[in-house]
Amino acid sequence: MSRGRARPGSILGEAMAGISARPGRLALTMLGEALGLAALVATVGLASTASGQVSDHFDRASADRVTVQVEPSRAERGARLPRDAERLVQRLEGVEAAGTLTRLEVSDPVGTVRLLDPQAPPDPMLPVLAASPGLLDAVDARVAGRRYDAGHVARADPVALLGAGAARRLGVTELSHGPAIWIGDRALTVIGIIEEVDGRGELLDSVVLPETTAAQQFGWQGALSMQLDVAPQAAETIARQAPLAIAPQDPSVVNAAAPPSDAQLRDRVQGDVSSLLVLLGLVALIAGGVGIANIMLLSVMERIGEIGLRRALGATRGDLMTQFLAESALVGLLGGIVGTSLGFVTSMVVALSRDWTPRLDPLLLAAPVAGLVVGVLAGAFPAWRAGSLEPAEALRTL
Amino acid sequence: MNAASSPVIALRAVGRSFAGNPPVDILRSVDLRVDRGEFVAIVGPSGSGKSTLLNILGLLDSPTTGRYLLDGIDTTTISHRRRARLRAARLGFVFQAFHLLPHLTVAENVSLGGLYLGLPARERARRADRLLDRVGLGHRRRARPRTLSGGERQRVAIARSLVAGPSVLLADEPTGNLDSVSADAVLSLFSELHAEGVTVAMITHDPGVAARAHRRVRIVDGQVLR
């Protein structure tokens, strides 16, 4: 009937009795670890729930802009977009509007009056852009006054649009009398003010003029970039096709890029937030483990008399180490179960409050095991202390 | 079981010294024999080495020199593990401070006595119940130790020491924390157990307590006086 040594089950029983002797302490001890695991589980759970929702939600509003640019090193050597680039890209499936845009090299400030007033602030240096009429469509520009059209372009009229910001700086508010601006000694009539654009925000701070005007007065020799407005979700494809469509003999002269879509941006931001939360959860988990180690060590010190007694009753060092390690592991496992449940509930509540379908990664069921592992690691040193106490000395103290 | 002449405890020229500068000799060449069925009191003033002697008898400490035979087994040459097994099977301990675990019931405390022997839980519980009846505390088996008087606690501890059916019961100042009435009850219990055939070795500094034993061994300055 007697095996001559303790049954493993009975030592586990002693461990359970040991930790349940102080329920309050047990709860507080596992709290830290439980919170850490809850944060981890909720973060991972929400990430998997949200990923489906996010992509669904944001695909509709995804990128519909493509930017085409002459490769800068080639541009320096004089490469420009072909004159019919706009027409070439319009043949691509999904391109809804296209327009060319070039920043001109202008060293003169932009002013409204040709008057030397020493007290007036110096005229501002403003970017001067040459843009095709199509560009304003490609950026969905809202223009007060009027735009320039094919007639202005054909005649190379000295007309210009001002971005809203540029107009403010120049003090141009009223268009009815056809205000003039001067760039150096070149005069241009302002016919409209660009109030809003979707993309190419620099337009709002610039002077914008027809490309033919630019060719006559500023030495424009061809466009350097192009802006496309494309069908939803077509941006990536068109960005791949555009260089070939524009320059079939040498596509590398042209770069085309779809700006990161909102969804990608959102995902990236969310990824950053998630990894931060995961990190915080890990830190809390480690802190929880340290807490368990602390309390277990305290427990060993408090129970020196018990340890001595058990040795007298025939416990080996191994029996005592096993018992205290089991106690620590049980605390860790309990904390793991509580933390996992808390994390599940949290991600469930968040998902439901946003009308999301809760989706839980079955891998998360391993989280209590992580709690157990933390408990075992935390209990290693206290258990060793319990096993290494000299029984005669342990019995003397009470 | 064994012939009456075979001793339960046999110490032969046992010495115990503790490292230091100079080393301290706590026990010097102690010879002691306790036969089966004896009730022996080991008496001595504090600092005489009787606690060290009890630790050695209880296999909680090892002699520096000499030999200790328990039931004829030479304990000075065996492994820690076997010593633990001998403690579980052949030795019962009764301490001055009782050493009951506060979070367990009286019956659970008693059944701990068979835990490290590997007895099944059911058997331990059965023995605990029987022994609690034997020490007159059957009605308190579900109580917690803190609700018991000192005398009752010591009787619980005695029941625990008997669960494994030990060859000898080692008692270290068993009445040291008790009032005279409780002390008397505990000593009467020892006498009864002795009458039933249990071997008892009791350490005390109190000559009145020692008088209850059948044989007294005096220890002074780490040596047994004859």
PDB file of N, CA, C and O in Angstrom, chain A residues 263-315:
ATOM      1  N   ALA A 263      -6.149  52.892 -46.535  1.00  0.00           N
ATOM      2  CA  ALA A 263      -6.193  51.602 -45.853  1.00  0.00           C
ATOM      3  C   ALA A 263      -4.799  51.176 -45.431  1.00  0.00           C
ATOM      4  O   ALA A 263      -4.587  50.728 -44.305  1.00  0.00           O
ATOM      5  N   GLN A 264      -3.826  51.378 -46.375  1.00  0.00           N
ATOM      6  CA  GLN A 264      -2.459  50.995 -46.014  1.00  0.00           C
ATOM      7  C   GLN A 264      -1.968  51.830 -44.846  1.00  0.00           C
ATOM      8  O   GLN A 264      -1.394  51.332 -43.896  1.00  0.00           O
ATOM      9  N   LEU A 265      -2.235  53.124 -44.951  1.00  0.00           N
ATOM     10  CA  LEU A 265      -1.836  54.024 -43.872  1.00  0.00           C
ATOM     11  C   LEU A 265      -2.460  53.588 -42.561  1.00  0.00           C
ATOM     12  O   LEU A 265      -1.792  53.467 -41.538  1.00  0.00           O
ATOM     13  N   ARG A 266      -3.780  53.353 -42.648  1.00  0.00           N
ATOM     14  CA  ARG A 266      -4.515  52.968 -41.458  1.00  0.00           C
ATOM     15  C   ARG A 266      -3.948  51.680 -40.876  1.00  0.00           C
ATOM     16  O   ARG A 266      -3.710  51.557 -39.676  1.00  0.00           O
ATOM     17  N   ASP A 267      -3.677  50.709 -41.776  1.00  0.00           N
ATOM     18  CA  ASP A 267      -3.120  49.448 -41.312  1.00  0.00           C
ATOM     19  C   ASP A 267      -1.790  49.652 -40.629  1.00  0.00           C
ATOM     20  O   ASP A 267      -1.494  49.064 -39.601  1.00  0.00           O
ATOM     21  N   ARG A 268      -0.994  50.529 -41.236  1.00  0.00           N
ATOM     22  CA  ARG A 268       0.330  50.732 -40.684  1.00  0.00           C
ATOM     23  C   ARG A 268       0.228  51.362 -39.293  1.00  0.00           C
ATOM     24  O   ARG A 268       0.863  50.934 -38.351  1.00  0.00           O
ATOM     25  N   VAL A 269      -0.649  52.371 -39.187  1.00  0.00           N
ATOM     26  CA  VAL A 269      -0.857  53.014 -37.885  1.00  0.00           C
ATOM     27  C   VAL A 269      -1.361  51.994 -36.878  1.00  0.00           C
ATOM     28  O   VAL A 269      -0.866  51.886 -35.759  1.00  0.00           O
ATOM     29  N   GLN A 270      -2.345  51.194 -37.337  1.00  0.00           N
ATOM     30  CA  GLN A 270      -2.912  50.212 -36.435  1.00  0.00           C
ATOM     31  C   GLN A 270      -1.859  49.193 -36.024  1.00  0.00           C
ATOM     32  O   GLN A 270      -1.784  48.778 -34.876  1.00  0.00           O
ATOM     33  N   GLY A 271      -1.014  48.805 -36.995  1.00  0.00           N
ATOM     34  CA  GLY A 271       0.065  47.883 -36.675  1.00  0.00           C
ATOM     35  C   GLY A 271       0.971  48.445 -35.600  1.00  0.00           C
ATOM     36  O   GLY A 271       1.327  47.759 -34.646  1.00  0.00           O
ATOM     37  N   ASP A 272       1.299  49.730 -35.723  1.00  0.00           N
ATOM     38  CA  ASP A 272       2.153  50.362 -34.717  1.00  0.00           C
ATOM     39  C   ASP A 272       1.483  50.326 -33.358  1.00  0.00           C
ATOM     40  O   ASP A 272       2.096  49.987 -32.346  1.00  0.00           O
ATOM     41  N   VAL A 273       0.193  50.680 -33.326  1.00  0.00           N
ATOM     42  CA  VAL A 273      -0.536  50.686 -32.061  1.00  0.00           C
ATOM     43  C   VAL A 273      -0.576  49.294 -31.465  1.00  0.00           C
ATOM     44  O   VAL A 273      -0.319  49.099 -30.279  1.00  0.00           O
ATOM     45  N   SER A 274      -0.855  48.285 -32.318  1.00  0.00           N
ATOM     46  CA  SER A 274      -0.934  46.914 -31.825  1.00  0.00           C
ATOM     47  C   SER A 274       0.392  46.475 -31.232  1.00  0.00           C
ATOM     48  O   SER A 274       0.429  45.910 -30.148  1.00  0.00           O
ATOM     49  N   SER A 275       1.489  46.755 -31.948  1.00  0.00           N
ATOM     50  CA  SER A 275       2.762  46.260 -31.430  1.00  0.00           C
ATOM     51  C   SER A 275       3.109  46.969 -30.132  1.00  0.00           C
ATOM     52  O   SER A 275       3.709  46.381 -29.240  1.00  0.00           O
ATOM     53  N   LEU A 276       2.678  48.213 -29.993  1.00  0.00           N
ATOM     54  CA  LEU A 276       2.907  48.918 -28.731  1.00  0.00           C
ATOM     55  C   LEU A 276       2.133  48.239 -27.608  1.00  0.00           C
ATOM     56  O   LEU A 276       2.650  48.012 -26.516  1.00  0.00           O
ATOM     57  N   LEU A 277       0.868  47.892 -27.903  1.00  0.00           N
ATOM     58  CA  LEU A 277       0.048  47.228 -26.892  1.00  0.00           C
ATOM     59  C   LEU A 277       0.612  45.862 -26.542  1.00  0.00           C
ATOM     60  O   LEU A 277       0.628  45.471 -25.377  1.00  0.00           O
ATOM     61  N   VAL A 278       1.083  45.146 -27.581  1.00  0.00           N
ATOM     62  CA  VAL A 278       1.681  43.837 -27.319  1.00  0.00           C
ATOM     63  C   VAL A 278       2.889  43.997 -26.409  1.00  0.00           C
ATOM     64  O   VAL A 278       3.082  43.257 -25.450  1.00  0.00           O
ATOM     65  N   LEU A 279       3.674  45.033 -26.689  1.00  0.00           N
ATOM     66  CA  LEU A 279       4.860  45.289 -25.863  1.00  0.00           C
ATOM     67  C   LEU A 279       4.446  45.578 -24.425  1.00  0.00           C
ATOM     68  O   LEU A 279       5.007  45.031 -23.470  1.00  0.00           O
ATOM     69  N   LEU A 280       3.441  46.451 -24.275  1.00  0.00           N
ATOM     70  CA  LEU A 280       2.967  46.768 -22.925  1.00  0.00           C
ATOM     71  C   LEU A 280       2.457  45.509 -22.230  1.00  0.00           C
ATOM     72  O   LEU A 280       2.722  45.294 -21.049  1.00  0.00           O
ATOM     73  N   GLY A 281       1.731  44.683 -22.969  1.00  0.00           N
ATOM     74  CA  GLY A 281       1.230  43.445 -22.396  1.00  0.00           C
ATOM     75  C   GLY A 281       2.361  42.549 -21.926  1.00  0.00           C
ATOM     76  O   GLY A 281       2.312  41.986 -20.838  1.00  0.00           O
ATOM     77  N   LEU A 282       3.415  42.474 -22.756  1.00  0.00           N
ATOM     78  CA  LEU A 282       4.567  41.639 -22.374  1.00  0.00           C
ATOM     79  C   LEU A 282       5.229  42.183 -21.118  1.00  0.00           C
ATOM     80  O   LEU A 282       5.586  41.434 -20.214  1.00  0.00           O
ATOM     81  N   VAL A 283       5.364  43.514 -21.075  1.00  0.00           N
ATOM     82  CA  VAL A 283       5.980  44.119 -19.886  1.00  0.00           C
ATOM     83  C   VAL A 283       5.138  43.799 -18.655  1.00  0.00           C
ATOM     84  O   VAL A 283       5.656  43.399 -17.610  1.00  0.00           O
ATOM     85  N   ALA A 284       3.797  43.937 -18.789  1.00  0.00           N
ATOM     86  CA  ALA A 284       2.920  43.640 -17.666  1.00  0.00           C
ATOM     87  C   ALA A 284       3.026  42.170 -17.268  1.00  0.00           C
ATOM     88  O   ALA A 284       3.017  41.828 -16.085  1.00  0.00           O
ATOM     89  N   LEU A 285       3.174  41.317 -18.288  1.00  0.00           N
ATOM     90  CA  LEU A 285       3.299  39.882 -18.011  1.00  0.00           C
ATOM     91  C   LEU A 285       4.574  39.592 -17.212  1.00  0.00           C
ATOM     92  O   LEU A 285       4.564  38.847 -16.236  1.00  0.00           O
ATOM     93  N   ILE A 286       5.661  40.237 -17.638  1.00  0.00           N
ATOM     94  CA  ILE A 286       6.926  40.034 -16.925  1.00  0.00           C
ATOM     95  C   ILE A 286       6.820  40.578 -15.507  1.00  0.00           C
ATOM     96  O   ILE A 286       7.217  39.930 -14.533  1.00  0.00           O
ATOM     97  N   ALA A 287       6.220  41.789 -15.391  1.00  0.00           N
ATOM     98  CA  ALA A 287       6.037  42.361 -14.061  1.00  0.00           C
ATOM     99  C   ALA A 287       5.193  41.427 -13.199  1.00  0.00           C
ATOM    100  O   ALA A 287       5.480  41.222 -12.018  1.00  0.00           O
ATOM    101  N   GLY A 288       4.154  40.829 -13.824  1.00  0.00           N
ATOM    102  CA  GLY A 288       3.324  39.883 -13.096  1.00  0.00           C
ATOM    103  C   GLY A 288       4.135  38.686 -12.631  1.00  0.00           C
ATOM    104  O   GLY A 288       3.991  38.224 -11.499  1.00  0.00           O
ATOM    105  N   GLY A 289       5.018  38.205 -13.495  1.00  0.00           N
ATOM    106  CA  GLY A 289       5.880  37.080 -13.128  1.00  0.00           C
ATOM    107  C   GLY A 289       6.795  37.433 -11.965  1.00  0.00           C
ATOM    108  O   GLY A 289       6.956  36.652 -11.028  1.00  0.00           O
ATOM    109  N   VAL A 290       7.356  38.640 -12.019  1.00  0.00           N
ATOM    110  CA  VAL A 290       8.215  39.086 -10.922  1.00  0.00           C
ATOM    111  C   VAL A 290       7.399  39.158  -9.636  1.00  0.00           C
ATOM    112  O   VAL A 290       7.867  38.765  -8.553  1.00  0.00           O
ATOM    113  N   GLY A 291       6.150  39.618  -9.760  1.00  0.00           N
ATOM    114  CA  GLY A 291       5.264  39.668  -8.597  1.00  0.00           C
ATOM    115  C   GLY A 291       5.040  38.288  -8.009  1.00  0.00           C
ATOM    116  O   GLY A 291       5.126  38.104  -6.781  1.00  0.00           O
ATOM    117  N   ILE A 292       4.811  37.321  -8.876  1.00  0.00           N
ATOM    118  CA  ILE A 292       4.602  35.949  -8.389  1.00  0.00           C
ATOM    119  C   ILE A 292       5.861  35.454  -7.675  1.00  0.00           C
ATOM    120  O   ILE A 292       5.794  34.891  -6.584  1.00  0.00           O
ATOM    121  N   ALA A 293       7.014  35.711  -8.304  1.00  0.00           N
ATOM    122  CA  ALA A 293       8.274  35.270  -7.697  1.00  0.00           C
ATOM    123  C   ALA A 293       8.438  35.868  -6.311  1.00  0.00           C
ATOM    124  O   ALA A 293       8.809  35.194  -5.347  1.00  0.00           O
ATOM    125  N   ASN A 294       8.111  37.161  -6.215  1.00  0.00           N
ATOM    126  CA  ASN A 294       8.216  37.872  -4.949  1.00  0.00           C
ATOM    127  C   ASN A 294       7.366  37.239  -3.869  1.00  0.00           C
ATOM    128  O   ASN A 294       7.827  36.946  -2.760  1.00  0.00           O
ATOM    129  N   ILE A 295       6.095  37.018  -4.212  1.00  0.00           N
ATOM    130  CA  ILE A 295       5.156  36.483  -3.233  1.00  0.00           C
ATOM    131  C   ILE A 295       5.526  35.048  -2.878  1.00  0.00           C
ATOM    132  O   ILE A 295       5.422  34.637  -1.717  1.00  0.00           O
ATOM    133  N   MET A 296       5.997  34.288  -3.867  1.00  0.00           N
ATOM    134  CA  MET A 296       6.392  32.908  -3.571  1.00  0.00           C
ATOM    135  C   MET A 296       7.583  32.879  -2.620  1.00  0.00           C
ATOM    136  O   MET A 296       7.647  32.056  -1.715  1.00  0.00           O
ATOM    137  N   LEU A 297       8.509  33.813  -2.839  1.00  0.00           N
ATOM    138  CA  LEU A 297       9.675  33.867  -1.953  1.00  0.00           C
ATOM    139  C   LEU A 297       9.232  34.226  -0.533  1.00  0.00           C
ATOM    140  O   LEU A 297       9.677  33.633   0.452  1.00  0.00           O
ATOM    141  N   LEU A 298       8.320  35.197  -0.452  1.00  0.00           N
ATOM    142  CA  LEU A 298       7.763  35.582   0.846  1.00  0.00           C
ATOM    143  C   LEU A 298       7.079  34.382   1.481  1.00  0.00           C
ATOM    144  O   LEU A 298       7.237  34.111   2.677  1.00  0.00           O
ATOM    145  N   SER A 299       6.335  33.648   0.682  1.00  0.00           N
ATOM    146  CA  SER A 299       5.602  32.490   1.171  1.00  0.00           C
ATOM    147  C   SER A 299       6.568  31.441   1.731  1.00  0.00           C
ATOM    148  O   SER A 299       6.322  30.864   2.790  1.00  0.00           O
ATOM    149  N   VAL A 300       7.680  31.218   1.011  1.00  0.00           N
ATOM    150  CA  VAL A 300       8.664  30.246   1.495  1.00  0.00           C
ATOM    151  C   VAL A 300       9.202  30.682   2.855  1.00  0.00           C
ATOM    152  O   VAL A 300       9.317  29.895   3.794  1.00  0.00           O
ATOM    153  N   MET A 301       9.499  32.006   2.967  1.00  0.00           N
ATOM    154  CA  MET A 301      10.048  32.496   4.228  1.00  0.00           C
ATOM    155  C   MET A 301       9.028  32.368   5.365  1.00  0.00           C
ATOM    156  O   MET A 301       9.386  32.054   6.493  1.00  0.00           O
ATOM    157  N   GLU A 302       7.766  32.614   5.033  1.00  0.00           N
ATOM    158  CA  GLU A 302       6.728  32.522   6.061  1.00  0.00           C
ATOM    159  C   GLU A 302       6.483  31.088   6.492  1.00  0.00           C
ATOM    160  O   GLU A 302       6.029  30.837   7.604  1.00  0.00           O
ATOM    161  N   ARG A 303       6.730  30.170   5.587  1.00  0.00           N
ATOM    162  CA  ARG A 303       6.350  28.781   5.851  1.00  0.00           C
ATOM    163  C   ARG A 303       7.565  27.914   6.141  1.00  0.00           C
ATOM    164  O   ARG A 303       7.551  26.703   5.880  1.00  0.00           O
ATOM    165  N   ILE A 304       8.617  28.539   6.699  1.00  0.00           N
ATOM    166  CA  ILE A 304       9.811  27.764   7.040  1.00  0.00           C
ATOM    167  C   ILE A 304       9.459  26.626   7.989  1.00  0.00           C
ATOM    168  O   ILE A 304       9.926  25.493   7.835  1.00  0.00           O
ATOM    169  N   GLY A 305       8.579  26.931   8.983  1.00  0.00           N
ATOM    170  CA  GLY A 305       8.176  25.896   9.929  1.00  0.00           C
ATOM    171  C   GLY A 305       7.507  24.733   9.221  1.00  0.00           C
ATOM    172  O   GLY A 305       7.804  23.559   9.492  1.00  0.00           O
ATOM    173  N   GLU A 306       6.630  25.069   8.271  1.00  0.00           N
ATOM    174  CA  GLU A 306       5.940  24.021   7.509  1.00  0.00           C
ATOM    175  C   GLU A 306       6.940  23.189   6.715  1.00  0.00           C
ATOM    176  O   GLU A 306       6.831  21.963   6.629  1.00  0.00           O
ATOM    177  N   ILE A 307       7.930  23.903   6.147  1.00  0.00           N
ATOM    178  CA  ILE A 307       8.933  23.198   5.347  1.00  0.00           C
ATOM    179  C   ILE A 307       9.709  22.220   6.229  1.00  0.00           C
ATOM    180  O   ILE A 307       9.924  21.055   5.857  1.00  0.00           O
ATOM    181  N   GLY A 308      10.089  22.691   7.426  1.00  0.00           N
ATOM    182  CA  GLY A 308      10.791  21.812   8.363  1.00  0.00           C
ATOM    183  C   GLY A 308       9.938  20.610   8.731  1.00  0.00           C
ATOM    184  O   GLY A 308      10.413  19.469   8.761  1.00  0.00           O
ATOM    185  N   LEU A 309       8.657  20.877   9.015  1.00  0.00           N
ATOM    186  CA  LEU A 309       7.754  19.796   9.382  1.00  0.00           C
ATOM    187  C   LEU A 309       7.678  18.750   8.271  1.00  0.00           C
ATOM    188  O   LEU A 309       7.783  17.549   8.513  1.00  0.00           O
ATOM    189  N   ARG A 310       7.501  19.247   7.037  1.00  0.00           N
ATOM    190  CA  ARG A 310       7.358  18.300   5.930  1.00  0.00           C
ATOM    191  C   ARG A 310       8.630  17.466   5.753  1.00  0.00           C
ATOM    192  O   ARG A 310       8.557  16.268   5.471  1.00  0.00           O
ATOM    193  N   ARG A 311       9.788  18.117   5.963  1.00  0.00           N
ATOM    194  CA  ARG A 311      11.022  17.336   5.878  1.00  0.00           C
ATOM    195  C   ARG A 311      11.040  16.266   6.958  1.00  0.00           C
ATOM    196  O   ARG A 311      11.430  15.131   6.716  1.00  0.00           O
ATOM    197  N   ALA A 312      10.596  16.639   8.191  1.00  0.00           N
ATOM    198  CA  ALA A 312      10.569  15.662   9.277  1.00  0.00           C
ATOM    199  C   ALA A 312       9.607  14.526   8.953  1.00  0.00           C
ATOM    200  O   ALA A 312       9.845  13.373   9.317  1.00  0.00           O
ATOM    201  N   LEU A 313       8.524  14.855   8.248  1.00  0.00           N
ATOM    202  CA  LEU A 313       7.546  13.819   7.905  1.00  0.00           C
ATOM    203  C   LEU A 313       8.035  12.947   6.747  1.00  0.00           C
ATOM    204  O   LEU A 313       7.338  12.035   6.320  1.00  0.00           O
ATOM    205  N   GLY A 314       9.209  13.264   6.224  1.00  0.00           N
ATOM    206  CA  GLY A 314       9.806  12.384   5.224  1.00  0.00           C
ATOM    207  C   GLY A 314       9.871  12.982   3.829  1.00  0.00           C
ATOM    208  O   GLY A 314      10.180  12.269   2.876  1.00  0.00           O
ATOM    209  N   ALA A 315       9.563  14.269   3.689  1.00  0.00           N
ATOM    210  CA  ALA A 315       9.660  14.887   2.360  1.00  0.00           C
ATOM    211  C   ALA A 315      11.117  15.030   1.959  1.00  0.00           C
ATOM    212  O   ALA A 315      11.951  15.406   2.783  1.00  0.00           O
TER     213      ALA A 315
END
